[in-house]
Structure formats: structure tokens, C-alpha cells
Coordinates of C-alpha atoms in Angstrom, one line a residue:
M631 CA 0.0 0.0 0.0
F632 CA 2.8 2.4 1.0
D633 CA 4.8 1.5 -2.1
K634 CA 1.9 2.2 -4.3
L635 CA 1.3 5.6 -2.7
L636 CA 5.0 6.4 -3.1
D637 CA 4.9 5.4 -6.8
N638 CA 1.9 7.7 -7.3
V639 CA 3.7 10.6 -5.5
R640 CA 6.8 10.0 -7.7
Y641 CA 4.7 10.0 -10.9
F642 CA 2.9 13.2 -9.7
F643 CA 6.2 15.1 -9.5
S644 CA 7.8 13.4 -12.6
P645 CA 8.4 15.0 -16.0
E646 CA 6.1 12.5 -17.6
A647 CA 3.1 13.8 -15.6
L648 CA 3.7 17.3 -17.0
D649 CA 3.8 16.6 -20.7
A650 CA 2.6 13.5 -22.6
R651 CA 5.4 14.1 -25.1
I652 CA 7.7 12.8 -22.5
E653 CA 7.2 9.0 -22.6
P654 CA 9.4 5.9 -22.3
D655 CA 11.6 5.1 -25.3
F656 CA 12.0 1.4 -25.2
E657 CA 14.6 1.4 -27.9
F658 CA 16.6 3.8 -25.7
I659 CA 16.3 1.4 -22.8
A660 CA 17.4 -1.6 -24.9
A661 CA 20.4 0.3 -26.3
N662 CA 21.5 1.4 -22.9
K663 CA 21.3 -2.2 -21.6
R664 CA 23.3 -3.5 -24.5
N665 CA 26.0 -0.8 -24.0
G666 CA 26.0 -1.1 -20.2
H667 CA 25.0 2.6 -19.8
I668 CA 22.3 2.0 -17.2
S669 CA 23.8 1.9 -13.7
P670 CA 22.2 0.3 -10.6
P671 CA 20.2 2.6 -8.3
L672 CA 22.1 4.4 -5.6
W673 CA 19.2 5.7 -3.5
D674 CA 19.8 3.1 -0.7
T675 CA 23.6 3.3 -0.6
F676 CA 25.5 4.6 2.4
E677 CA 26.8 7.4 0.2
F678 CA 23.3 8.7 -0.5
R679 CA 22.1 8.3 3.1
F680 CA 24.9 10.6 4.0
Y681 CA 23.6 13.1 1.5
Y682 CA 20.1 12.9 2.9
V683 CA 21.4 13.9 6.3
G684 CA 23.2 16.8 4.7
F685 CA 19.9 17.9 3.0
A686 CA 18.0 17.6 6.2
I687 CA 20.4 20.0 7.9
I688 CA 21.4 22.4 5.1
V689 CA 18.1 23.1 3.3
P690 CA 16.2 24.3 6.4
F691 CA 19.3 26.4 7.3
M692 CA 19.1 28.1 3.9
F693 CA 15.4 29.0 4.4
R694 CA 16.1 30.2 7.9
T695 CA 18.9 32.5 6.6
V696 CA 17.0 34.1 3.7
I697 CA 13.9 34.6 5.9
H698 CA 16.1 36.3 8.6
V699 CA 17.9 38.7 6.2
T700 CA 14.6 39.9 4.6
N701 CA 12.3 40.1 7.6
E702 CA 11.3 42.4 10.4
S703 CA 14.2 41.3 12.6
N704 CA 16.8 42.5 10.1
E705 CA 18.3 46.0 10.3
N706 CA 17.7 46.6 6.5
Y707 CA 13.9 45.8 6.7
N708 CA 12.8 49.5 7.0
K709 CA 14.5 50.2 3.6
F710 CA 12.2 48.0 1.6
E711 CA 9.1 47.8 3.8
R712 CA 7.2 50.2 1.5
Y713 CA 7.2 47.5 -1.2
L714 CA 5.2 45.1 1.0
S715 CA 1.4 44.9 1.0
K716 CA -1.2 43.4 3.3
G717 CA -1.2 39.6 2.7
W718 CA -3.7 36.8 3.2
L719 CA -1.5 34.1 4.8
F720 CA -0.8 33.9 8.5
G721 CA -1.3 37.6 9.1
R722 CA 1.9 38.4 7.2
K723 CA 2.7 41.0 4.5
V724 CA 3.3 40.0 0.9
D725 CA 6.1 41.0 -1.4
H726 CA 4.3 42.8 -4.4
S727 CA 7.4 44.4 -5.8
D728 CA 7.6 42.2 -8.9
I729 CA 5.4 44.0 -11.5
Q730 CA 4.7 40.9 -13.6
Y731 CA 3.6 38.7 -10.7
K732 CA 1.6 41.6 -9.2
F733 CA -0.2 41.9 -12.5
L734 CA -0.9 38.2 -12.6
R735 CA -2.3 38.1 -9.0
E736 CA -4.5 41.1 -9.7
H737 CA -5.9 39.7 -12.9
F738 CA -6.0 36.0 -11.9
F739 CA -9.7 35.8 -11.0
P740 CA -10.9 38.1 -13.9
M741 CA -8.9 35.8 -16.2
L742 CA -10.7 32.7 -14.7
K743 CA -14.0 34.4 -15.6
I744 CA -12.9 35.0 -19.2
I745 CA -11.8 31.3 -19.5
A746 CA -15.2 30.2 -18.1
V747 CA -17.1 32.4 -20.6
Y748 CA -14.7 31.2 -23.4
L749 CA -15.3 27.5 -22.7
A750 CA -19.1 28.0 -22.3
I751 CA -19.3 29.8 -25.6
R752 CA -17.1 27.1 -27.3
R753 CA -19.4 24.3 -26.0
A754 CA -22.6 26.2 -26.9
T755 CA -21.6 27.0 -30.4
A756 CA -20.4 23.4 -31.0
F757 CA -23.8 22.2 -29.8
I758 CA -25.9 24.7 -31.7
S759 CA -24.2 24.8 -35.0
R760 CA -21.7 22.4 -36.6
S761 CA -21.0 25.0 -39.3
I762 CA -18.9 26.9 -36.7
T763 CA -15.8 24.8 -36.8
R764 CA -13.1 24.9 -34.2
L765 CA -10.8 27.0 -36.4
R766 CA -13.6 29.4 -37.2
F767 CA -14.4 29.9 -33.5
D768 CA -10.7 30.4 -32.7
S769 CA -10.5 33.1 -35.4
I770 CA -13.6 35.0 -34.2
F771 CA -12.9 34.8 -30.5
G772 CA -9.2 35.6 -31.1
L773 CA -10.2 38.9 -32.8
I774 CA -12.5 39.8 -29.9
F775 CA -9.9 38.8 -27.3
V776 CA -7.1 40.8 -28.9
F777 CA -9.3 43.9 -29.2
G778 CA -10.2 43.5 -25.6
L779 CA -6.6 43.3 -24.6
H780 CA -5.2 46.1 -26.8
G781 CA -8.1 48.0 -28.2
V782 CA -7.3 50.0 -31.2
N783 CA -3.7 49.1 -30.9
A784 CA -4.7 45.6 -32.2
F785 CA -4.6 47.1 -35.7
K786 CA -0.8 47.5 -35.3
I787 CA -0.5 43.7 -34.7
F788 CA -2.9 43.1 -37.7
F789 CA -0.6 45.3 -39.9
H790 CA 2.4 43.1 -39.2
M791 CA 0.3 39.9 -39.7
I792 CA -0.9 41.1 -43.2
I793 CA 2.7 42.1 -44.2
M794 CA 4.1 38.7 -43.2
Y795 CA 1.3 36.7 -44.8
A796 CA 1.6 38.7 -48.0
T797 CA 5.4 38.4 -48.1
V798 CA 5.4 34.6 -48.0
H799 CA 2.6 34.2 -50.5
V800 CA 4.0 36.7 -53.0
F801 CA 7.5 35.1 -52.9
Q802 CA 6.4 31.5 -52.4
S803 CA 7.8 30.3 -55.7
T804 CA 11.4 31.0 -54.4
R805 CA 11.9 29.6 -50.9
P806 CA 15.3 31.2 -50.2
V807 CA 14.0 34.7 -51.1
A808 CA 10.8 34.2 -49.1
T809 CA 12.8 32.9 -46.1
V810 CA 15.2 35.9 -46.1
L811 CA 12.5 38.5 -46.6
T812 CA 10.3 37.0 -43.8
W813 CA 13.2 36.9 -41.3
A814 CA 14.2 40.4 -42.3
Y815 CA 10.8 41.8 -41.8
G816 CA 10.2 39.9 -38.6
I817 CA 13.3 41.3 -37.0
T818 CA 12.7 44.7 -38.4
S819 CA 9.2 44.7 -36.9
L820 CA 10.8 44.3 -33.4
F821 CA 12.8 47.5 -34.1
L822 CA 9.8 49.3 -35.4
N823 CA 7.7 48.4 -32.4
S824 CA 10.5 49.5 -30.1
K825 CA 10.8 52.9 -31.8
F826 CA 7.2 53.7 -32.6
R827 CA 5.2 51.8 -29.9
S828 CA 4.2 55.0 -28.1
Y829 CA 3.3 56.9 -31.3
S830 CA -0.3 57.7 -31.9
F831 CA -2.0 56.9 -35.2
G832 CA -2.2 60.6 -36.0
D833 CA 1.6 60.8 -36.0
F834 CA 1.6 58.5 -39.1
S835 CA -1.2 60.1 -41.0
T836 CA -4.0 62.6 -40.4
L837 CA -6.4 60.2 -42.0
L838 CA -5.7 57.8 -39.1
R839 CA -6.2 60.5 -36.3
P840 CA -9.8 59.4 -35.5
L841 CA -8.4 56.1 -34.3
D842 CA -6.6 57.8 -31.5
S843 CA -10.0 58.6 -29.8
L844 CA -10.8 54.9 -29.6
P845 CA -10.2 52.7 -26.4
T846 CA -6.7 51.2 -26.1
G847 CA -7.8 48.1 -24.2
T848 CA -6.8 46.8 -20.8
I849 CA -3.1 46.3 -21.7
K850 CA -1.3 49.2 -23.3
R851 CA 2.0 47.3 -24.0
W852 CA 0.7 45.6 -27.2
D853 CA 4.2 45.3 -28.5
A854 CA 5.3 43.0 -25.6
F855 CA 2.7 40.4 -26.6
Y856 CA 3.5 40.8 -30.3
N857 CA 6.8 39.1 -29.7
F858 CA 5.0 35.8 -29.1
A859 CA 2.8 36.5 -32.1
L860 CA 6.0 36.9 -34.2
L861 CA 7.2 33.4 -33.3
R862 CA 3.8 32.1 -34.6
L863 CA 4.1 34.2 -37.7
L864 CA 7.5 32.7 -38.5
S865 CA 6.3 29.2 -37.8
Y866 CA 3.4 29.6 -40.3
T867 CA 5.8 30.9 -42.9
F868 CA 8.4 28.2 -42.6
D869 CA 5.9 25.3 -42.3
Y870 CA 4.1 26.6 -45.4
L871 CA 7.3 27.0 -47.4
E872 CA 8.5 23.5 -46.3
N873 CA 5.1 22.0 -47.4
L874 CA 5.3 23.7 -50.8
D875 CA 8.9 22.6 -51.3
N876 CA 8.0 19.0 -50.5
R877 CA 5.1 19.1 -53.0
R878 CA 7.3 20.5 -55.7
R879 CA 9.9 17.8 -55.3
K880 CA 7.1 15.2 -55.2
V881 CA 9.3 13.3 -52.8
T882 CA 9.5 13.7 -49.1
T883 CA 12.3 15.8 -47.9
T884 CA 15.1 14.2 -45.9
R885 CA 15.9 17.4 -44.1
T886 CA 13.4 18.0 -41.3
A887 CA 13.2 19.3 -37.8
Y888 CA 15.4 17.8 -35.1
G889 CA 17.7 16.2 -37.7
L890 CA 14.9 13.8 -38.9
D891 CA 15.9 11.8 -41.9
T892 CA 14.3 9.3 -44.3
H893 CA 13.1 7.3 -41.4
V894 CA 10.5 9.9 -40.5
A895 CA 9.8 10.5 -44.2
K896 CA 8.8 6.8 -44.4
R897 CA 6.7 7.1 -41.3
R898 CA 4.9 10.1 -42.9
E899 CA 4.1 8.0 -45.9
K900 CA 3.1 5.0 -43.8
W901 CA 0.9 7.4 -41.7
S902 CA -0.9 8.5 -44.9
R903 CA -1.4 4.9 -46.1
N904 CA -2.7 3.9 -42.7
N905 CA -5.1 6.8 -42.7
R906 CA -6.5 5.8 -46.1
S907 CA -6.8 2.2 -44.9
A908 CA -8.5 3.2 -41.6
S909 CA -11.0 5.4 -43.5
K910 CA -12.0 2.6 -45.9
K911 CA -12.4 0.0 -43.2
S912 CA -14.5 2.3 -40.9
H913 CA -16.2 4.2 -43.6
N914 CA -15.2 7.3 -41.6
P915 CA -13.0 9.7 -43.6
H916 CA -11.9 11.5 -40.4
K917 CA -10.5 8.4 -38.6
V918 CA -6.7 8.8 -38.5
V919 CA -3.6 7.2 -36.9
T920 CA -2.4 9.6 -34.2
L921 CA 0.9 11.3 -34.9
N922 CA 3.5 11.8 -32.3
E923 CA 5.1 15.2 -31.8
R924 CA 7.9 14.8 -34.3
E925 CA 5.5 13.6 -37.0
R926 CA 3.1 16.5 -36.2
L927 CA 5.9 19.0 -36.9
V928 CA 6.1 17.8 -40.5
A929 CA 2.5 16.6 -40.9
P930 CA 1.6 16.4 -44.6
L931 CA -1.3 18.9 -44.4
S932 CA -3.3 19.8 -47.5
I933 CA -1.9 23.0 -49.0
E934 CA -5.4 24.5 -48.6
E935 CA -4.9 24.4 -44.8
Y936 CA -2.4 27.3 -45.1
N937 CA -5.1 29.9 -45.9
F938 CA -5.6 33.3 -44.3
F939 CA -8.5 32.1 -42.2
N940 CA -6.5 29.3 -40.5
F941 CA -3.5 31.7 -40.3
T942 CA -5.6 34.2 -38.3
S943 CA -7.0 31.4 -36.0
Y944 CA -3.4 30.2 -35.2
I945 CA -1.9 33.7 -34.6
L946 CA -4.7 34.9 -32.4
Y947 CA -5.5 31.6 -30.6
A948 CA -6.7 33.1 -27.2
P949 CA -5.3 30.6 -24.7
L950 CA -1.7 30.9 -26.0
F951 CA -1.8 34.5 -27.3
I952 CA -0.4 36.2 -24.2
A953 CA 2.6 34.1 -23.2
G954 CA 2.5 30.8 -25.0
P955 CA 3.6 28.1 -24.8
I956 CA 4.6 28.1 -28.5
I957 CA 3.1 25.4 -30.7
T958 CA 4.0 25.2 -34.4
Y959 CA 1.4 25.9 -37.1
N960 CA 1.4 22.3 -38.4
D961 CA 0.9 20.9 -34.9
Y962 CA -1.9 23.4 -34.1
I963 CA -3.8 22.6 -37.3
Y964 CA -3.4 18.9 -36.8
Q965 CA -4.7 19.1 -33.3
S966 CA -7.6 21.3 -34.4
Y967 CA -8.9 18.3 -36.4
H968 CA -7.7 15.4 -34.3
T969 CA -7.9 15.5 -30.5
L970 CA -4.7 13.9 -29.0
P971 CA -5.0 11.0 -26.5
S972 CA -3.3 13.2 -23.9
I973 CA -6.4 15.4 -23.7
N974 CA -8.1 13.4 -20.9
I975 CA -9.5 14.1 -17.5
K976 CA -6.7 12.3 -15.6
R977 CA -3.8 14.1 -17.2
I978 CA -5.5 17.5 -17.1
S979 CA -6.4 17.0 -13.4
I980 CA -2.8 16.1 -12.5
Y981 CA -1.6 19.1 -14.3
M982 CA -4.1 21.3 -12.6
L983 CA -3.0 20.0 -9.2
R984 CA 0.7 20.7 -10.1
F985 CA -0.3 24.2 -11.0
I986 CA -2.1 24.7 -7.7
V987 CA 0.9 23.4 -5.8
I988 CA 3.3 25.8 -7.4
V989 CA 0.9 28.8 -7.0
L990 CA 0.6 28.0 -3.2
T991 CA 4.4 27.6 -3.0
M992 CA 4.9 31.0 -4.6
E993 CA 2.4 32.5 -2.2
V994 CA 4.2 31.1 0.8
F995 CA 7.5 32.4 -0.6
S996 CA 6.0 35.9 -1.2
H997 CA 4.7 36.1 2.4
Y998 CA 7.9 35.0 4.1
I999 CA 10.9 35.7 1.8
Y1000 CA 11.0 39.3 0.7
V1001 CA 14.1 39.1 -1.6
D1002 CA 12.5 40.9 -4.5
A1003 CA 11.6 43.9 -2.3
A1004 CA 15.1 43.9 -0.8
S1005 CA 16.7 43.9 -4.3
K1006 CA 14.7 47.0 -5.3
V1007 CA 16.7 49.1 -2.8
M1008 CA 19.8 46.9 -2.5
A1009 CA 19.1 46.4 1.2
W1010 CA 21.9 44.0 2.1
E1011 CA 24.2 46.2 4.2
H1012 CA 26.4 44.1 6.5
N1013 CA 25.2 40.8 4.9
T1014 CA 27.7 38.0 4.8
P1015 CA 28.7 36.3 1.5
F1016 CA 26.4 33.3 2.4
E1017 CA 23.5 35.6 3.0
L1018 CA 24.1 37.4 -0.3
S1019 CA 24.3 34.1 -2.2
M1020 CA 21.0 33.0 -0.6
I1021 CA 19.4 36.2 -1.7
G1022 CA 20.6 35.6 -5.3
L1023 CA 19.5 31.9 -5.2
F1024 CA 16.0 32.7 -3.9
I1025 CA 15.5 35.5 -6.4
L1026 CA 16.3 32.9 -9.1
N1027 CA 13.8 30.5 -7.5
I1028 CA 11.0 33.2 -7.3
T1029 CA 11.7 34.2 -10.9
S1030 CA 11.4 30.5 -11.9
F1031 CA 8.2 30.1 -10.0
K1032 CA 6.7 33.3 -11.5
M1033 CA 7.4 32.2 -15.1
T1034 CA 6.2 28.7 -14.4
I1035 CA 2.9 29.9 -13.1
V1036 CA 2.3 32.2 -16.1
W1037 CA 3.2 29.5 -18.6
R1038 CA 1.3 26.7 -16.9
F1039 CA -1.8 28.9 -16.4
F1040 CA -2.1 29.5 -20.2
R1041 CA -1.1 25.9 -21.1
L1042 CA -3.8 24.6 -18.7
W1043 CA -6.4 26.8 -20.4
A1044 CA -5.3 25.3 -23.8
L1045 CA -5.4 21.8 -22.4
V1046 CA -9.0 22.2 -21.1
D1047 CA -9.8 23.6 -24.6
G1048 CA -8.4 20.6 -26.3
I1049 CA -4.9 21.8 -27.5
D1050 CA -1.8 20.2 -26.0
A1051 CA 1.1 22.7 -26.3
P1052 CA 4.6 21.8 -25.1
E1053 CA 5.3 22.2 -21.4
N1054 CA 7.6 25.2 -20.9
M1055 CA 9.3 24.5 -17.6
I1056 CA 10.2 20.8 -17.5
R1057 CA 12.7 21.3 -14.6
L1058 CA 12.7 24.1 -12.0
I1059 CA 15.8 26.1 -11.4
D1060 CA 17.2 24.1 -8.5
N1061 CA 17.4 20.9 -10.6
N1062 CA 19.9 22.2 -13.0
Y1063 CA 23.7 21.9 -13.1
S1064 CA 24.4 22.3 -16.8
T1065 CA 24.3 25.6 -18.6
Q1066 CA 23.1 23.9 -21.8
G1067 CA 20.7 21.8 -19.9
F1068 CA 19.3 24.8 -18.2
W1069 CA 18.4 26.5 -21.5
R1070 CA 16.8 23.3 -22.8
A1071 CA 14.6 23.1 -19.7
W1072 CA 13.8 26.8 -19.4
H1073 CA 11.1 28.0 -21.8
R1074 CA 11.2 24.6 -23.5
S1075 CA 8.7 25.4 -26.2
Y1076 CA 10.8 28.3 -27.3
N1077 CA 13.8 26.1 -27.3
K1078 CA 12.0 23.6 -29.5
W1079 CA 11.0 26.5 -31.8
L1080 CA 14.6 27.7 -32.1
I1081 CA 15.9 24.3 -32.8
R1082 CA 13.4 23.7 -35.6
Y1083 CA 13.5 27.1 -37.3
V1084 CA 17.0 28.4 -36.5
Y1085 CA 19.4 25.7 -35.2
V1086 CA 18.8 23.0 -37.8
P1087 CA 18.5 25.3 -40.9
L1088 CA 21.9 26.8 -39.9
G1089 CA 23.6 23.4 -39.8
G1090 CA 22.8 22.1 -36.3
S1091 CA 25.6 20.3 -34.6
H1092 CA 27.9 20.6 -37.6
R1093 CA 28.0 24.4 -37.1
R1094 CA 27.1 24.6 -33.4
V1095 CA 28.9 27.8 -32.4
V1096 CA 27.6 29.7 -35.4
A1097 CA 24.0 28.4 -34.8
C1098 CA 24.2 29.2 -31.1
L1099 CA 25.4 32.7 -31.8
A1100 CA 22.5 33.3 -34.2
I1101 CA 20.1 31.8 -31.7
F1102 CA 21.1 34.0 -28.8
T1103 CA 21.4 37.1 -30.9
F1104 CA 17.8 36.6 -31.9
V1105 CA 16.8 35.7 -28.4
A1106 CA 18.3 38.9 -27.1
I1107 CA 16.6 41.1 -29.7
W1108 CA 13.4 39.2 -29.2
H1109 CA 13.4 39.9 -25.5
D1110 CA 14.2 43.6 -25.8
I1111 CA 16.4 45.7 -28.1
Q1112 CA 19.2 46.7 -25.8
L1113 CA 22.9 46.5 -26.2
H1114 CA 23.5 44.8 -22.8
L1115 CA 21.1 42.0 -23.8
L1116 CA 23.1 41.4 -26.9
K1117 CA 26.2 41.2 -24.8
W1118 CA 24.4 38.8 -22.5
G1119 CA 23.4 36.6 -25.4
W1120 CA 27.0 36.3 -26.7
L1121 CA 28.3 35.7 -23.2
I1122 CA 25.8 32.8 -22.9
V1123 CA 27.3 31.2 -26.0
L1124 CA 30.8 31.7 -24.6
S1125 CA 29.8 30.0 -21.4
F1126 CA 28.7 27.0 -23.4
L1127 CA 32.2 26.4 -24.8
P1128 CA 34.1 25.2 -21.7
E1129 CA 31.3 22.7 -20.9
M1130 CA 31.1 21.5 -24.5
I1131 CA 34.9 21.0 -24.6
L1132 CA 35.2 19.3 -21.2
V1133 CA 32.2 17.0 -21.9
K1134 CA 33.7 15.9 -25.2
S1135 CA 37.2 15.4 -23.6
F1136 CA 36.0 13.3 -20.7
T1137 CA 33.3 11.2 -22.5
S1138 CA 35.7 8.3 -23.0
Y1139 CA 36.2 8.0 -19.2
K1140 CA 32.5 7.5 -18.5
H1141 CA 33.0 4.0 -17.0
K1142 CA 35.7 5.2 -14.6
W1143 CA 34.6 5.3 -10.9
W1144 CA 35.8 8.9 -10.6
Y1145 CA 34.0 10.2 -13.7
R1146 CA 30.8 11.0 -11.7
Y1147 CA 32.7 13.1 -9.1
I1148 CA 34.6 15.1 -11.8
S1149 CA 31.4 15.7 -13.6
A1150 CA 29.8 16.9 -10.3
L1151 CA 32.7 19.3 -9.8
G1152 CA 31.9 20.8 -13.3
G1153 CA 28.3 21.1 -12.3
V1154 CA 29.2 23.0 -9.2
I1155 CA 31.3 25.4 -11.2
N1156 CA 28.3 26.0 -13.5
I1157 CA 26.1 26.7 -10.5
W1158 CA 28.5 29.1 -9.0
I1159 CA 28.8 31.0 -12.4
M1160 CA 25.0 31.2 -12.7
M1161 CA 24.5 32.4 -9.1
I1162 CA 27.3 35.0 -9.4
A1163 CA 25.9 36.2 -12.8
N1164 CA 22.5 36.6 -11.3
L1165 CA 23.8 38.5 -8.3
F1166 CA 25.7 40.8 -10.7
G1167 CA 22.9 41.3 -13.2
Y1168 CA 19.8 41.5 -11.0
C1169 CA 20.8 42.0 -7.3
I1170 CA 23.9 43.6 -6.0
G1171 CA 25.6 45.0 -9.1
Y1172 CA 29.3 45.3 -9.9
E1173 CA 30.5 46.8 -6.6
G1174 CA 28.4 44.3 -4.5
T1175 CA 29.6 41.3 -6.5
V1176 CA 33.3 42.4 -6.3
G1177 CA 32.9 43.0 -2.5
M1178 CA 31.3 39.5 -2.1
L1179 CA 34.1 37.8 -4.1
H1180 CA 36.7 39.7 -2.0
D1181 CA 35.1 38.5 1.2
M1182 CA 34.9 34.9 -0.1
F1183 CA 38.5 34.6 -1.0
C1184 CA 40.3 37.2 1.2
T1185 CA 38.7 36.5 4.6
M1186 CA 38.9 33.3 6.6
S1187 CA 35.1 33.2 7.3
G1188 CA 34.3 33.8 3.6
F1189 CA 36.7 31.1 2.4
V1190 CA 35.3 28.6 4.9
Y1191 CA 31.8 29.5 3.6
F1192 CA 33.0 28.9 0.0
V1193 CA 34.5 25.5 0.7
I1194 CA 31.5 24.3 2.7
T1195 CA 29.0 25.6 0.0
T1196 CA 31.1 24.0 -2.8
Y1197 CA 31.0 20.6 -0.9
C1198 CA 27.2 20.9 -0.4
L1199 CA 26.6 21.8 -4.0
G1200 CA 28.7 18.8 -5.0
Y1201 CA 26.5 16.2 -3.4
T1202 CA 23.4 18.2 -4.6
V1203 CA 24.7 17.7 -8.2
L1204 CA 25.3 14.0 -7.5
I1205 CA 21.7 13.7 -6.5
M1206 CA 20.7 15.5 -9.7
F1207 CA 22.8 12.9 -11.6
E1208 CA 20.9 10.1 -9.9
L1209 CA 17.5 11.6 -10.7
R1210 CA 18.5 11.6 -14.4
E1211 CA 19.8 8.0 -14.2
D1212 CA 16.5 7.1 -12.6
E1213 CA 14.7 8.6 -15.6
K1214 CA 16.9 6.7 -18.0
R1215 CA 16.0 3.5 -16.3
R1216 CA 12.4 4.4 -17.2
G1217 CA 13.4 5.2 -20.8
I1218 CA 13.2 9.0 -20.3
N1219 CA 16.1 11.0 -21.8
L1220 CA 15.4 14.8 -21.6
K1221 CA 19.0 15.9 -22.3
C1222 CA 18.7 18.5 -19.6

């Protein structure tokens, strides 16, 4: 009974419970068994029991420290108290200093009402009239939703949509030209939005001046949400061009997303044959063989499915319009016609419970750990290096929670509506030791998008550095057009190089007993770099970071802290390794 309960708890918190795309790969299990790559579990060994004792002591001490340095008992409390508001838990105040999370909290229940109305109208229209298809409903409600969000500024988004749609269809006969022009305009649109977002319509033409008197909606920053729309615009463009190219050649291309080759091409053809066979046997033309995620990316849709009506439905799809997750055009159209097996009460209920758990965790953090408020005024005078590092670590955690809540809220809406978009946060921040792995797990749907539309077209692993430079340059521009973000993007690429070189150099020693410990040391270095970078960029700035490093390496107490923390991080990384080995035993290989 207890074992069954434990198995259910493990599944509840497993990656598989988050996203049906993550499923056991039995070929992967068989290959690892043949090659001897699956190690026996270490959970019950003396080594790991020692780590459990360390966890039981260190983790509560970390919480105690960060609560102490940001609460009433601390001498710096008066400096940031003005950023705290009346809370609802345990009679404590709540940290409302993060604008994004404050906005989400204030609009959470109004958004629930909108979702309820949306789902009720969806069900009612499906019951009343079959002529209102899913895609037609998405298009109509999407228009209403965007006008409600941005008011008259929605026309600025529509302007970009029309230009992008027209560009790809005018130049569709020459794929390279259409690709270059689409990328050029897409990136240019980000610069245009940055420069002209506050301009009124009358500034462009006197004929447009009457538009300035119309409502501007509930959210004035229309350009921030356009960035997600741009990813969908580009997805439509490249999926359409790929489909056209395949049809012109009259053979299935061997160059597809994620390095897919003729194996997937054959599966696509087999899928088409199976669909025709299933339709004949059941006399139901809509009965199909369900495609997995890779096959949906290159689903052989009819060319008529790339029309302006479907294009509008996809770009303006309400559940995913504000913050994603990002789903490709081919996948969205396929799911609009064929509900995936993952859309079921059990999976959605588990996902909803996971969402509630992280929301409550964030609320407890916001009522006890005021690191965001403290960071607003740099209130860490007389703090030790350990206390400063805890502030940086918990700021990272709260940022991770905040983004996870936003992404899971909108993905949950889409799931209830029948669309299964990729999970964005497959691992939280504390379960990362690799720089590359971190970026694969953080905003995962965006990572998948970048791999399909940027990394693979630029040569993939054969030109990894060039592809990564292009990716992080685009990511920096996409986030915000500022020089320091471009520098940040290029530094991220440089930070990949040592890890890539060391991993390649030590791969041949995988079966040595010491390999696991050397790898853990590398993971510790990565964690230190990420913590210090976060402190520098978002917390204590240049002078504070230099001061902390001076205390760590030039004072006895600071150096003792550094040694103890490095040791604790080391066995934390070893536990992360074992978590991933446990996943591999189940046939799960997330590569992060």
C-alpha cells in the first residue's frame, strides 16, 4: 500500500506527468542495456544516506537564513518595507514588488471568468451549429480577445500579420527569397515596435487620427505580446514553405526538424497509407492514426490548410496568445482536427494540481521571503557572502516560479480547450547543473521552436557555435532591443564552450569510478557561475559582486563558507545525476 502511494507521488512530480510528449523510449532502454549505460540505483547506498542527512540540515538552514535577512528582525527591513502589502496568509505582509507577478495576481480571477465564458461559448456554439468549426471559433474569439486586450492598438498587430502573410505568398515560388524576406521583416518589426510603440495613429497620417480617440484596451503594451505572435508568424511561414517545397519535389524531404531523416519520411508515408486504410475500413474519412510530436511537426497537411482564415486562427488563438507556450502551425492545425490521447481528465487533473501546488508555494514564498523587495533598494548592508548568495538563489527561484505559473496557467487553459502545447518548464531552477541543460529546460517550447527554425537550418551540430550565436542574438533582440542584452546573449554562447569542450574530452572515461565526481565538480562550477551572474545582473551589481568575491577569497570566514558551500553543491549535483539516471531506467532522456 505504502509502495503504491510512493509510486503515485513519484509520478505526480515526474516530468512524464507534465507533458505527454515525455514518454518511455523502449529502444533507448534496450540500447543502454546493451551498452551497459544503465547503472544500478544508488538511493539506498551509504553514500546517498549521508547526502540525505546533509539535505535535512542544510536546506532548512538556507530557508532560515534568507527569511532572517529579509524580515522584520533584520536591520535593513525598513529600507524596503514600503514595497510590501497586506497579505492573506498567517497575518503576514506579501512582497508585491515584482510588477509581472503583481499583474498576474490582480488579474487571476478576472482571467478565470474569461476562461469560463470562453469555454461555455465554445461548447454552446459546437452544440448549436456544426458550421462553426473549431478553427472558425478560434479566429472569431481571437479577434474579440485581442481587441479586448489592446483596443485600437490591435490594428498594429494586424498590420504586421498582413505584411508577413503577403510576403510569404508573393514570394512563395522562391523559398530562399521568401525565407530571407520573412526573417528580415520579422526582426525589423521588433525594431519598429521599439521605436514607434508610443506613437499615436495621427503621427503617421492625419487620416488615421480618428483612431486615437478609440479605447486602447486593458493592456497598453501591445508590443510585448507581439513578440510571441512573431514566433507564430514565422512558424506559419516556414511550415508553409516546407510543405510547398516537398510538394514541388514530389518526394518527401530528408531534411526536417530535429535532424529527422528518411526514417521519418517513411513514417509520414506510412501514416498517410494507414489513414486511407482506416478510413476505408471504418467508412469514416476522419479516422486517422495519431501522430507523435515529431510527426506532427512535419504533418503532410493539405496545401489548402495554409489559408488566411487558419492563419488568423493560429496567430490569435486566445489561450496561447499572451505568453504561449509556443506550438507550431502544423501541430496546431493537426490538433484542431484530431484530439490527442493526452487530452483526458486524468492528465489534465494532475496538471491542474501541479499548477495549484506551485501557486501556493509561490504565495508562501511571497509572504515569508522578501528578496524581490530587498533587491529594489539593494538592502543588504552588513550581509555575509552566504546571506548574499542566498538572496541571489531565492531571487532565481522566485523568478522561476513566476514564469512557471504564467506558462502553466495558459497551457492549462489550452489543455482544457483541447490543444496540447509543449510544457515550458520541465525542470525548476534548483534541478539544473548544466548551462546547456538549463536552457533546454527553461522556456522549453521556445527552445524547440529555435531548434526547428534556426538551429537545424543553420547546420545544427555541424556548425554549433555559429548556430548558437545566431540563436542567442535573436533571443536577445526578441526579449528587448538593448545592447546589454546582446552582450548577455553572446556571453551565454561563450559560457557553453568550456562545458562542451570538457564533456567531449571526458566522454571516453564514463566508465571510470571517478567520472561521476569530476562531472559533479563541473556542475558545481556551472552553478557558481549562474549564481554570481544573477547577483551581478539582478541583485547587488558590480560593486556588490566584487565585494562579495573579496570576502569569499580574502577572509577566513568567507573562504570557509566557499569551501562548505562547494561541498554541499557537489552532493546536490550528484543527487541530480541520480535523478536523471532514474529517468533513464524508465526510458526517459530529456538531455537536460
